[in-house]
Amino acid sequence: MSHGTLHRPRPVKAAERRTPDGPSRVRRHWTRRPNPLAGIGSAVWLAVVIVPIYTMISISLTSQDKALGNNALKPPTDPTLDNYNTVLHNGFPHFLLNTVVVAAAVVVIVLVLCVPLSYVAVRSRTFWSGSAFRLFLLGVAIPAQAVVVPLYLMIAKLNLYDSLVAVILPTAAFAMPVSVLILTGTLRDISEEMYEAMALDGASSTRMLFQLVIPMTKGGISTVVIYSALQAWNNFLFPLIFTQSDGPRVLTLGLFNYVSQFGVNIPALLASVVLSGIPIFAVYLVARRALVGGLMGVGGK
């Protein structure tokens, strides 16, 4: 090009800023517009959640003779901890220990079986792995009430009736389909290049599972832990059908201790509900971010 030609400078866009090394991108700062409908909806949802919890705690601090006569939304005039004392001295620690054992065992079984199964379902392209995955997901559509009688017969034949094992095994089985769905969605977010890089280093499938898949799917694993623990913690049907004595009784069945032929001890019942909800609520507070991230991964690649 001749020296007499004039070069017109390129106009710099609003999203660029020139530096000594050349133009660089500058982030645009968007102002958030107020959304009154979202605020109203959030306030309504907060009220729906908070009011029952407040009512439950308020009545649990009220004596039994005043529980039915007072307004449920009115703070207790003479709060008392007698209901909590009654609960703690009426088998609650034993029921809590059984529930913790059931929840921990269910979580371990689900993780040990579902993580390798999800890894095979994502990485393998064989007919058998795909069929096994689809058959596994069929369990999502099968309600527990539909198979409770065959399960009862199987547990009775195996001499497991009236034991914690009779509650742990079916609870873990019904938690596995959704857990596999969550984990496969999380595993699909791992790029193919990372698998190929480990394969070039001579890594086996087992090494990929422990050194790549498990560290990269902590969000999905945390989600599965919370989901399966909640399933075990709140389960009522299996403990009711598969247990009979007080030895393997869990918290959900322990609430029946406050229901008699002549009435219900409502304050003590609600005090038991409050105490039973504290441990699982604490677990949720610790891992809530991982829970949300893992559920978002279900719809991944």
Short mmCIF file of C-alpha atoms in Angstrom, two decimals:
data_model
loop_
_atom_site.label_atom_id
_atom_site.label_comp_id
_atom_site.label_asym_id
_atom_site.label_seq_id
_atom_site.Cartn_x
_atom_site.Cartn_y
_atom_site.Cartn_z
CA MET A 1 0.00 0.00 0.00
CA SER A 2 1.39 3.48 -0.89
CA HIS A 3 2.65 5.88 1.75
CA GLY A 4 0.11 8.49 0.73
CA THR A 5 -2.86 6.38 1.83
CA LEU A 6 -4.44 7.52 5.05
CA HIS A 7 -5.49 4.91 7.59
CA ARG A 8 -8.70 5.70 9.42
CA PRO A 9 -8.63 4.47 13.00
CA ARG A 10 -11.03 1.66 13.82
CA PRO A 11 -13.80 2.89 16.11
CA VAL A 12 -13.52 1.45 19.57
CA LYS A 13 -16.74 -0.14 20.80
CA ALA A 14 -18.23 0.62 24.15
CA ALA A 15 -17.41 -2.89 25.32
CA GLU A 16 -13.66 -2.51 24.51
CA ARG A 17 -10.89 -0.57 26.17
CA ARG A 18 -7.49 0.00 24.51
CA THR A 19 -4.41 -0.98 26.45
CA PRO A 20 -0.69 -0.90 25.49
CA ASP A 21 -1.05 -4.53 24.35
CA GLY A 22 -4.19 -3.92 22.32
CA PRO A 23 -7.92 -3.70 22.93
CA SER A 24 -9.33 -5.63 25.83
CA ARG A 25 -12.86 -6.53 26.70
CA VAL A 26 -14.64 -4.67 29.44
CA ARG A 27 -17.56 -6.17 31.26
CA ARG A 28 -20.86 -4.49 30.86
CA HIS A 29 -22.62 -3.65 34.08
CA TRP A 30 -26.28 -4.29 33.76
CA THR A 31 -28.64 -2.64 36.19
CA ARG A 32 -31.20 -5.00 37.67
CA ARG A 33 -34.76 -3.90 37.23
CA PRO A 34 -37.06 -4.34 40.20
CA ASN A 35 -39.49 -7.22 39.92
CA PRO A 36 -42.42 -6.60 42.27
CA LEU A 37 -44.22 -9.82 41.28
CA ALA A 38 -41.19 -11.90 42.22
CA GLY A 39 -40.96 -10.06 45.53
CA ILE A 40 -44.62 -10.66 46.32
CA GLY A 41 -44.33 -14.32 45.36
CA SER A 42 -41.22 -14.75 47.54
CA ALA A 43 -42.98 -13.11 50.50
CA VAL A 44 -46.01 -15.38 50.11
CA TRP A 45 -43.82 -18.47 49.86
CA LEU A 46 -41.83 -17.37 52.92
CA ALA A 47 -45.05 -16.98 54.88
CA VAL A 48 -46.23 -20.42 53.76
CA VAL A 49 -42.99 -21.93 55.09
CA ILE A 50 -42.48 -19.84 58.23
CA VAL A 51 -46.01 -19.81 59.68
CA PRO A 52 -46.32 -23.62 60.16
CA ILE A 53 -42.82 -23.81 61.66
CA TYR A 54 -43.58 -20.95 64.05
CA THR A 55 -46.90 -22.55 65.03
CA MET A 56 -45.23 -25.90 65.66
CA ILE A 57 -42.54 -24.41 67.89
CA SER A 58 -45.04 -22.20 69.71
CA ILE A 59 -47.39 -25.08 70.58
CA SER A 60 -44.48 -27.30 71.61
CA LEU A 61 -43.65 -24.70 74.29
CA THR A 62 -47.24 -24.71 75.62
CA SER A 63 -48.65 -27.01 78.27
CA GLN A 64 -51.17 -29.60 77.13
CA ASP A 65 -54.16 -28.04 78.91
CA LYS A 66 -53.57 -24.71 77.11
CA ALA A 67 -52.63 -26.06 73.68
CA LEU A 68 -56.16 -26.34 72.30
CA GLY A 69 -57.69 -23.28 73.96
CA ASN A 70 -55.17 -20.63 72.82
CA ASN A 71 -54.71 -19.08 69.42
CA ALA A 72 -52.04 -21.04 67.54
CA LEU A 73 -50.46 -17.87 66.15
CA LYS A 74 -50.28 -16.21 69.56
CA PRO A 75 -46.96 -16.55 71.42
CA PRO A 76 -47.22 -18.77 74.53
CA THR A 77 -47.85 -16.78 77.68
CA ASP A 78 -46.07 -19.25 79.97
CA PRO A 79 -43.56 -21.14 77.80
CA THR A 80 -42.36 -24.41 79.21
CA LEU A 81 -39.85 -27.09 78.25
CA ASP A 82 -41.79 -29.90 79.92
CA ASN A 83 -42.85 -31.30 76.56
CA TYR A 84 -39.26 -31.61 75.40
CA ASN A 85 -38.35 -33.23 78.73
CA THR A 86 -41.17 -35.71 78.23
CA VAL A 87 -39.96 -36.55 74.74
CA LEU A 88 -36.33 -37.03 75.79
CA HIS A 89 -37.37 -39.42 78.57
CA ASN A 90 -39.80 -41.40 76.44
CA GLY A 91 -37.45 -43.31 74.14
CA PHE A 92 -36.52 -40.46 71.80
CA PRO A 93 -32.70 -41.02 72.01
CA HIS A 94 -33.18 -44.69 71.10
CA PHE A 95 -35.42 -43.84 68.14
CA LEU A 96 -32.98 -41.15 67.03
CA LEU A 97 -30.06 -43.58 67.11
CA ASN A 98 -31.98 -46.12 65.02
CA THR A 99 -32.89 -43.45 62.49
CA VAL A 100 -29.29 -42.29 62.21
CA VAL A 101 -28.14 -45.88 61.65
CA VAL A 102 -30.77 -46.42 58.95
CA ALA A 103 -29.97 -43.13 57.20
CA ALA A 104 -26.19 -43.72 57.28
CA ALA A 105 -26.53 -47.28 55.99
CA VAL A 106 -28.86 -46.18 53.17
CA VAL A 107 -26.44 -43.43 52.11
CA VAL A 108 -23.48 -45.84 52.05
CA ILE A 109 -25.37 -48.45 50.02
CA VAL A 110 -26.64 -45.89 47.53
CA LEU A 111 -23.20 -44.34 46.98
CA VAL A 112 -21.35 -47.65 46.70
CA LEU A 113 -23.78 -48.96 44.08
CA CYS A 114 -24.95 -45.85 42.21
CA VAL A 115 -21.62 -44.13 41.54
CA PRO A 116 -20.08 -47.07 39.58
CA LEU A 117 -23.41 -47.79 37.90
CA SER A 118 -23.74 -44.20 36.72
CA TYR A 119 -20.13 -44.22 35.52
CA VAL A 120 -20.77 -47.33 33.43
CA ALA A 121 -24.04 -45.91 32.08
CA VAL A 122 -22.29 -42.73 30.89
CA ARG A 123 -19.04 -44.20 29.60
CA SER A 124 -20.20 -47.51 28.17
CA ARG A 125 -21.98 -47.67 24.84
CA THR A 126 -23.00 -51.32 24.95
CA PHE A 127 -26.54 -52.60 24.66
CA TRP A 128 -26.48 -54.16 28.12
CA SER A 129 -25.38 -51.00 29.92
CA GLY A 130 -28.07 -48.94 28.20
CA SER A 131 -30.73 -51.53 28.96
CA ALA A 132 -29.66 -51.73 32.59
CA PHE A 133 -29.82 -47.94 32.88
CA ARG A 134 -33.32 -47.77 31.37
CA LEU A 135 -34.47 -50.65 33.59
CA PHE A 136 -33.08 -48.84 36.59
CA LEU A 137 -34.95 -45.66 35.74
CA LEU A 138 -38.14 -47.70 35.54
CA GLY A 139 -38.00 -47.79 39.33
CA VAL A 140 -38.90 -44.09 39.41
CA ALA A 141 -42.39 -44.94 38.14
CA ILE A 142 -43.00 -47.79 40.62
CA PRO A 143 -44.53 -46.64 43.93
CA ALA A 144 -43.51 -48.39 47.12
CA GLN A 145 -47.13 -49.17 47.97
CA ALA A 146 -47.41 -51.35 44.86
CA VAL A 147 -44.67 -53.77 45.93
CA VAL A 148 -44.96 -53.69 49.71
CA VAL A 149 -46.63 -57.12 49.89
CA PRO A 150 -43.95 -58.94 47.79
CA LEU A 151 -41.27 -57.14 49.82
CA TYR A 152 -42.90 -58.30 53.04
CA LEU A 153 -42.89 -61.91 51.83
CA MET A 154 -39.23 -61.69 50.77
CA ILE A 155 -38.14 -60.16 54.07
CA ALA A 156 -40.09 -62.79 56.02
CA LYS A 157 -38.46 -65.60 53.98
CA LEU A 158 -35.01 -64.13 54.68
CA ASN A 159 -35.76 -63.95 58.43
CA LEU A 160 -35.13 -60.20 58.43
CA TYR A 161 -38.52 -59.13 59.77
CA ASP A 162 -38.51 -56.77 62.77
CA SER A 163 -34.93 -55.60 62.24
CA LEU A 164 -33.22 -52.48 60.98
CA VAL A 165 -31.96 -54.40 57.93
CA ALA A 166 -35.58 -54.90 56.85
CA VAL A 167 -35.94 -51.11 56.73
CA ILE A 168 -32.53 -50.29 55.25
CA LEU A 169 -32.60 -52.54 52.17
CA PRO A 170 -35.93 -51.46 50.59
CA THR A 171 -35.31 -47.82 51.48
CA ALA A 172 -31.96 -47.90 49.68
CA ALA A 173 -33.50 -49.72 46.71
CA PHE A 174 -36.17 -47.05 46.20
CA ALA A 175 -33.64 -44.24 46.58
CA MET A 176 -31.33 -45.62 43.90
CA PRO A 177 -33.28 -44.77 40.68
CA VAL A 178 -33.39 -41.03 41.37
CA SER A 179 -29.79 -41.14 42.61
CA VAL A 180 -28.65 -42.74 39.34
CA LEU A 181 -30.52 -40.07 37.39
CA ILE A 182 -28.79 -37.30 39.35
CA LEU A 183 -25.33 -38.82 39.06
CA THR A 184 -25.57 -39.53 35.33
CA GLY A 185 -26.56 -35.93 34.71
CA THR A 186 -23.53 -34.77 36.70
CA LEU A 187 -21.13 -37.21 35.00
CA ARG A 188 -22.16 -36.01 31.55
CA ASP A 189 -20.73 -32.59 32.40
CA ILE A 190 -17.22 -34.04 32.52
CA SER A 191 -15.58 -33.32 29.16
CA GLU A 192 -14.39 -36.10 26.90
CA GLU A 193 -10.92 -34.52 26.70
CA MET A 194 -10.34 -35.21 30.40
CA TYR A 195 -11.09 -38.91 29.93
CA GLU A 196 -8.82 -39.03 26.89
CA ALA A 197 -6.00 -37.31 28.76
CA MET A 198 -6.12 -39.89 31.54
CA ALA A 199 -6.38 -42.71 29.01
CA LEU A 200 -3.19 -41.45 27.30
CA ASP A 201 -1.46 -41.59 30.67
CA GLY A 202 -2.38 -45.25 30.90
CA ALA A 203 -5.12 -44.87 33.51
CA SER A 204 -7.52 -47.76 33.90
CA SER A 205 -11.28 -47.40 34.30
CA THR A 206 -11.00 -47.90 38.04
CA ARG A 207 -8.36 -45.20 38.32
CA MET A 208 -10.53 -42.82 36.25
CA LEU A 209 -13.43 -43.51 38.59
CA PHE A 210 -11.53 -42.64 41.77
CA GLN A 211 -9.20 -39.90 40.48
CA LEU A 212 -11.45 -38.14 37.96
CA VAL A 213 -15.13 -39.01 38.28
CA ILE A 214 -15.57 -38.87 42.05
CA PRO A 215 -13.63 -35.59 42.57
CA MET A 216 -15.45 -33.95 39.65
CA THR A 217 -18.93 -34.99 40.80
CA LYS A 218 -18.87 -33.82 44.41
CA GLY A 219 -21.99 -31.70 43.80
CA GLY A 220 -23.98 -34.64 42.48
CA ILE A 221 -22.70 -36.93 45.24
CA SER A 222 -23.71 -34.36 47.88
CA THR A 223 -27.16 -34.18 46.32
CA VAL A 224 -27.50 -37.96 46.43
CA VAL A 225 -26.36 -38.03 50.05
CA ILE A 226 -28.97 -35.48 51.11
CA TYR A 227 -31.73 -37.04 49.00
CA SER A 228 -31.16 -40.60 50.22
CA ALA A 229 -30.75 -39.44 53.82
CA LEU A 230 -34.06 -37.58 53.61
CA GLN A 231 -35.74 -40.66 52.15
CA ALA A 232 -34.49 -42.76 55.05
CA TRP A 233 -35.17 -40.11 57.70
CA ASN A 234 -38.78 -39.45 56.68
CA ASN A 235 -39.70 -43.00 55.70
CA PHE A 236 -42.82 -44.27 57.42
CA LEU A 237 -44.21 -47.10 55.30
CA PHE A 238 -41.30 -49.55 55.53
CA PRO A 239 -40.76 -49.20 59.31
CA LEU A 240 -44.50 -49.59 59.83
CA ILE A 241 -44.78 -52.77 57.75
CA PHE A 242 -41.43 -54.45 58.42
CA THR A 243 -40.99 -53.78 62.16
CA GLN A 244 -43.12 -54.54 65.17
CA SER A 245 -41.25 -54.22 68.46
CA ASP A 246 -39.66 -51.16 70.06
CA GLY A 247 -36.10 -52.37 69.36
CA PRO A 248 -35.88 -51.35 65.68
CA ARG A 249 -38.39 -48.51 65.96
CA VAL A 250 -37.40 -45.23 64.26
CA LEU A 251 -38.50 -41.63 64.78
CA THR A 252 -41.48 -41.70 62.43
CA LEU A 253 -42.97 -44.61 64.36
CA GLY A 254 -41.94 -43.12 67.70
CA LEU A 255 -44.49 -40.35 67.17
CA PHE A 256 -47.19 -42.92 67.86
CA ASN A 257 -46.15 -42.90 71.52
CA TYR A 258 -48.07 -39.64 71.93
CA VAL A 259 -51.25 -40.98 70.33
CA SER A 260 -53.48 -42.97 72.68
CA GLN A 261 -56.99 -44.37 72.59
CA PHE A 262 -58.38 -41.33 74.41
CA GLY A 263 -56.51 -38.46 72.79
CA VAL A 264 -53.30 -36.99 71.44
CA ASN A 265 -50.61 -35.18 73.38
CA ILE A 266 -50.24 -32.47 70.74
CA PRO A 267 -47.49 -30.37 72.43
CA ALA A 268 -45.31 -33.42 73.07
CA LEU A 269 -45.96 -34.68 69.54
CA LEU A 270 -44.86 -31.37 68.03
CA ALA A 271 -41.85 -31.21 70.36
CA SER A 272 -40.80 -34.61 69.01
CA VAL A 273 -41.24 -33.35 65.45
CA VAL A 274 -39.07 -30.30 66.20
CA LEU A 275 -36.29 -32.40 67.72
CA SER A 276 -36.38 -34.94 64.90
CA GLY A 277 -36.12 -32.21 62.26
CA ILE A 278 -33.07 -30.47 63.72
CA PRO A 279 -30.38 -33.00 62.58
CA ILE A 280 -31.52 -33.27 58.98
CA PHE A 281 -32.04 -29.50 58.80
CA ALA A 282 -28.45 -28.99 59.96
CA VAL A 283 -27.22 -31.35 57.23
CA TYR A 284 -29.20 -29.37 54.66
CA LEU A 285 -27.72 -26.05 55.82
CA VAL A 286 -24.19 -27.42 55.43
CA ALA A 287 -24.69 -28.87 51.94
CA ARG A 288 -27.47 -26.71 50.44
CA ARG A 289 -25.24 -25.22 47.73
CA ALA A 290 -24.03 -28.62 46.63
CA LEU A 291 -27.64 -29.83 46.63
CA VAL A 292 -28.79 -27.06 44.29
CA GLY A 293 -25.75 -27.49 42.03
CA GLY A 294 -26.25 -31.22 41.80
CA LEU A 295 -29.95 -30.90 40.95
CA MET A 296 -29.11 -28.40 38.20
CA GLY A 297 -26.71 -30.96 36.75
CA VAL A 298 -29.57 -33.38 36.12
CA GLY A 299 -30.45 -31.48 32.99
CA GLY A 300 -26.86 -31.32 31.77
CA LYS A 301 -25.35 -32.63 28.59
#
